[in-house]
Coordinates of C-alpha atoms in Angstrom, one line a residue:
X26 CA -14.0 0.8 -11.5
X27 CA -10.6 0.3 -13.1
X28 CA -12.1 -0.1 -16.6
X29 CA -13.5 3.5 -16.3
X30 CA -10.1 4.9 -15.9
X31 CA -7.3 5.8 -18.3
X32 CA -4.0 4.2 -17.2
X33 CA -0.6 4.6 -18.6
X34 CA 1.2 1.3 -19.5
X35 CA 3.4 1.5 -16.5
X36 CA 0.6 2.3 -14.0
X37 CA -1.4 0.0 -11.8
X38 CA -4.2 0.4 -9.2
X39 CA -3.5 -0.7 -5.7
X40 CA -5.6 -1.0 -2.6
X41 CA -5.0 1.6 0.0
X42 CA -4.7 -0.2 3.3
X43 CA -7.9 -1.2 5.1
X44 CA -10.0 1.6 3.7
X45 CA -12.1 1.1 0.7
X46 CA -9.8 3.3 -1.3
X47 CA -7.7 2.7 -4.5
X48 CA -4.6 4.6 -5.6
X49 CA -2.8 4.8 -9.0
X50 CA 0.9 4.0 -8.7
X51 CA 3.9 3.5 -11.0
X52 CA 7.3 2.3 -10.1
X53 CA 8.7 4.4 -12.9
X54 CA 7.1 7.6 -11.6
X55 CA 5.9 7.4 -8.0
X56 CA 4.9 4.9 -5.3
X57 CA 4.1 5.9 -1.8
X58 CA 6.1 4.5 1.0
X59 CA 5.7 3.9 4.8
X60 CA 6.7 7.4 5.7
X61 CA 3.6 8.8 4.1
X62 CA 1.4 6.3 5.8
X63 CA 2.9 7.0 9.3
X64 CA 2.7 10.8 8.8
X65 CA -1.0 10.6 7.9
X66 CA -1.6 8.5 11.0
X67 CA 0.6 10.7 13.3
X68 CA -0.7 14.1 12.5
X69 CA -3.5 15.6 14.6
X70 CA -6.4 16.5 12.4
X71 CA -9.6 18.6 13.0
X72 CA -13.1 17.2 12.5
X73 CA -13.6 19.8 9.9
X74 CA -11.6 22.8 8.6
X75 CA -8.8 23.1 6.0
X76 CA -5.8 21.0 5.5
X77 CA -3.0 21.4 2.9
X78 CA -0.4 18.7 2.0
X79 CA 2.8 19.9 0.4
X80 CA 5.0 17.8 -1.8
X81 CA 1.9 15.7 -2.2
X82 CA 3.1 13.2 -4.8
X83 CA 0.3 10.9 -6.0
X84 CA -2.1 12.2 -3.3
X85 CA -1.6 9.4 -0.8
X86 CA -1.7 11.6 2.3
X87 CA -4.8 13.5 1.3
X88 CA -6.5 10.2 0.5
X89 CA -5.6 8.7 3.8
X90 CA -6.5 11.8 5.7
X91 CA -9.9 11.8 4.1
X92 CA -10.7 8.7 6.2
X93 CA -10.0 10.7 9.5
X94 CA -11.7 14.0 8.9
X95 CA -14.3 15.9 6.9
X96 CA -12.0 18.8 6.4
X97 CA -11.3 20.2 3.0
X98 CA -7.9 18.9 1.8
X99 CA -5.6 20.5 -0.8
X100 CA -2.5 18.8 -2.2
X101 CA 0.3 20.7 -3.9
X102 CA 2.7 18.9 -6.2
X103 CA 5.3 20.2 -8.6
X104 CA 5.4 17.3 -11.2
X105 CA 2.5 17.4 -13.6
X106 CA 2.5 13.7 -14.4
X107 CA 2.2 12.9 -10.7
X108 CA -0.6 15.5 -10.2
X109 CA -2.5 13.8 -13.0
X110 CA -2.1 10.4 -11.2
X111 CA -3.4 12.0 -8.0
X112 CA -6.4 13.6 -9.7
X113 CA -7.4 10.3 -11.3
X114 CA -7.1 8.5 -7.9
X115 CA -9.3 11.2 -6.3
X116 CA -11.9 10.9 -9.0
X117 CA -11.8 7.0 -8.8
X118 CA -12.6 7.3 -5.1
X119 CA -15.3 9.9 -5.6
X120 CA -13.6 12.3 -3.3
X121 CA -13.6 15.3 -5.7
X122 CA -15.7 17.3 -3.2
X123 CA -13.2 16.9 -0.4
X124 CA -9.8 16.7 -2.0
X125 CA -8.3 19.1 -4.5
X126 CA -4.9 18.8 -6.2
X127 CA -2.9 21.8 -7.4
X128 CA 0.1 21.7 -9.8
X129 CA 2.5 24.2 -8.3
X130 CA 5.7 25.1 -6.6
X131 CA 5.4 25.0 -2.8
X132 CA 7.7 28.0 -2.5
X133 CA 4.9 30.0 -4.2
X134 CA 2.0 28.3 -2.5
X135 CA 1.1 31.3 -0.5
X136 CA 0.5 33.2 -3.7
X137 CA -2.2 30.7 -5.0
X138 CA -3.5 29.4 -1.6
X139 CA -4.9 31.3 1.4
X140 CA -1.9 32.6 3.4
X141 CA -2.5 31.8 7.1
X142 CA -5.7 30.0 6.2
X143 CA -5.1 26.4 7.1
X144 CA -5.7 24.4 10.3
X145 CA -3.1 21.8 9.4
X146 CA -0.2 21.6 7.0
X147 CA 1.5 18.2 6.3
X148 CA 4.6 17.5 4.3
X149 CA 6.7 14.5 3.4
X150 CA 9.5 16.5 1.8
X151 CA 12.6 15.3 -0.2
X152 CA 15.1 13.9 2.4
X153 CA 18.5 14.2 0.7
X154 CA 20.3 17.5 0.3
X155 CA 21.2 18.3 -3.3
X156 CA 24.5 16.7 -4.3
X157 CA 24.4 14.1 -1.5
X158 CA 23.8 10.4 -2.0
X159 CA 23.3 8.6 -5.3
X160 CA 20.8 10.8 -7.2
X161 CA 18.4 8.7 -9.2
X162 CA 18.7 9.0 -13.0
X163 CA 14.8 8.9 -13.1
X164 CA 13.9 12.6 -12.8
X165 CA 10.6 11.9 -11.1
X166 CA 12.2 9.9 -8.4
X167 CA 15.2 12.2 -8.1
X168 CA 12.8 15.2 -7.5
X169 CA 10.9 13.3 -4.9
X170 CA 14.0 12.2 -3.0
X171 CA 16.5 15.0 -3.4
X172 CA 16.2 18.8 -2.6
X173 CA 16.4 19.7 -6.2
X174 CA 13.5 22.2 -6.3
X175 CA 13.1 23.0 -2.6
X176 CA 15.3 22.5 0.5
X177 CA 14.2 22.0 4.0
X178 CA 14.3 25.6 5.0
X179 CA 12.0 26.5 2.1
X180 CA 9.6 23.7 3.0
X181 CA 9.3 25.1 6.6
X182 CA 8.9 28.6 5.2
X183 CA 6.0 27.4 3.0
X184 CA 4.4 25.6 5.9
X185 CA 4.7 28.7 8.1
X186 CA 3.1 30.9 5.5
X187 CA 0.1 28.7 5.0
X188 CA -0.8 27.5 8.5
X189 CA -2.9 29.8 10.8
X190 CA -1.7 31.0 14.2
X191 CA -2.4 28.1 16.5
X192 CA -2.6 25.7 13.6
X193 CA -0.5 22.5 13.3
X194 CA 2.4 21.5 11.0
X195 CA 3.4 17.9 10.8
X196 CA 6.4 16.5 8.9
X197 CA 8.3 13.2 8.5
X198 CA 12.1 13.2 7.8
X199 CA 15.3 11.4 8.6
X200 CA 16.7 11.6 12.1
X201 CA 20.0 12.8 10.6
X202 CA 18.2 16.1 9.7
X203 CA 16.4 16.5 13.1
X204 CA 18.5 19.4 14.3
X205 CA 17.9 21.3 11.0
X206 CA 14.3 20.4 11.1
X207 CA 13.7 21.7 14.7
X208 CA 15.8 24.7 14.1
X209 CA 13.9 25.9 11.0
X210 CA 10.6 25.2 12.7
X211 CA 11.3 27.4 15.6
X212 CA 13.0 30.0 13.3
X213 CA 9.7 30.3 11.4
X214 CA 7.4 30.3 14.5
X215 CA 6.4 26.7 14.4
X216 CA 7.1 25.4 17.9
X217 CA 7.8 21.6 18.0
X218 CA 5.3 19.9 20.2
X219 CA 5.3 16.2 19.5
X220 CA 8.2 14.1 18.3
X221 CA 8.3 10.4 17.6
X222 CA 11.2 8.2 16.3
X223 CA 10.5 5.2 14.1
X224 CA 12.8 2.2 14.4
X225 CA 13.0 -0.6 11.9
X226 CA 13.5 -3.1 14.7
X227 CA 13.7 -2.6 18.5
X228 CA 17.5 -3.0 18.6
X229 CA 18.2 -0.7 15.6
X230 CA 18.6 3.0 15.3
X231 CA 15.7 5.1 14.2
X232 CA 15.4 5.8 10.4
X233 CA 12.4 8.1 10.5
X234 CA 11.3 11.0 12.7
X235 CA 7.8 12.4 12.9
X236 CA 7.4 15.9 14.2
X237 CA 4.3 18.1 14.8
X238 CA 4.5 21.7 15.8
X239 CA 2.1 24.6 16.5
X240 CA 2.3 28.0 14.9
X241 CA 3.1 30.5 17.6
X242 CA 2.9 27.8 20.2
X243 CA 4.5 27.9 23.6
X244 CA 7.8 26.3 24.5
X245 CA 7.1 22.7 25.4
X246 CA 7.7 19.4 23.6
X247 CA 6.7 15.8 24.2
X248 CA 8.9 12.9 23.1
X249 CA 6.5 10.1 22.4
X250 CA 7.3 6.4 22.8
X251 CA 9.3 5.0 19.9
X252 CA 7.5 3.2 17.1
X253 CA 9.0 -0.2 16.1
X254 CA 8.2 -1.5 12.6
X255 CA 9.3 -5.1 12.5
X256 CA 9.3 -7.9 15.0
X257 CA 12.4 -10.3 15.3
X258 CA 10.7 -12.7 12.8
X259 CA 10.3 -10.0 10.2
X260 CA 6.6 -9.4 10.6
X261 CA 5.1 -6.1 11.4
X262 CA 4.6 -5.2 15.0
X263 CA 1.0 -5.1 16.3
X264 CA 1.1 -1.3 16.1
X265 CA 2.0 -1.3 12.4
X266 CA -0.5 -4.0 11.7
X267 CA -3.2 -1.8 13.2
X268 CA -2.0 1.2 11.2
X269 CA -1.9 -0.7 7.9
X270 CA -4.8 -3.2 8.4
X271 CA -7.0 -1.9 11.2
X272 CA -8.4 -3.9 14.0

């Protein structure tokens, strides 16, 4: 299959977990990380319907979601080179009929997508506020990690405009931004319903938070059991092994 694709010199084709899927990656442009995998596993998805993934990168979340649902999935990504990587991955996996990628700004997504037309919206947004932390000199990586073209409030606004009333919005972020995340969700009528913290090890503070909310939902939230990534010996916990490798 690889010899049927055009790859840039810095690109490679990786296996995507236990599924018979492949994905194009580049350390110089974009490689998915654990947060995308955990979000795609955490979010509640319908059997069919319509899903949109914002800040979609190389399409890893749409690809993973395709193994859980027959819904139509649309990814929105600002960087054209990364959109091109996603499109080639989608074609390589023969998922053109289910997954569609759009090159566009999520702040304008309601103008080129159906406003209020999606059952589920997912997003793995940039984590770092503009001007904080060490901004990567690689523009592709800087845009993915820092709020250069969209901030957290703009992300939540975009989610709220696209999801239907009663539909679900799921995001992954850093615990340090939890108050902002929950505040903006409620401000824009996405009521937080499920929260789960992810800890590197059982005795370490959480470094990720997964949140799912419902548009126009009632006031009630469940704090799920914490997820622990590594055992004391450095190996994945049984839960992470199951997420990554099945079984």
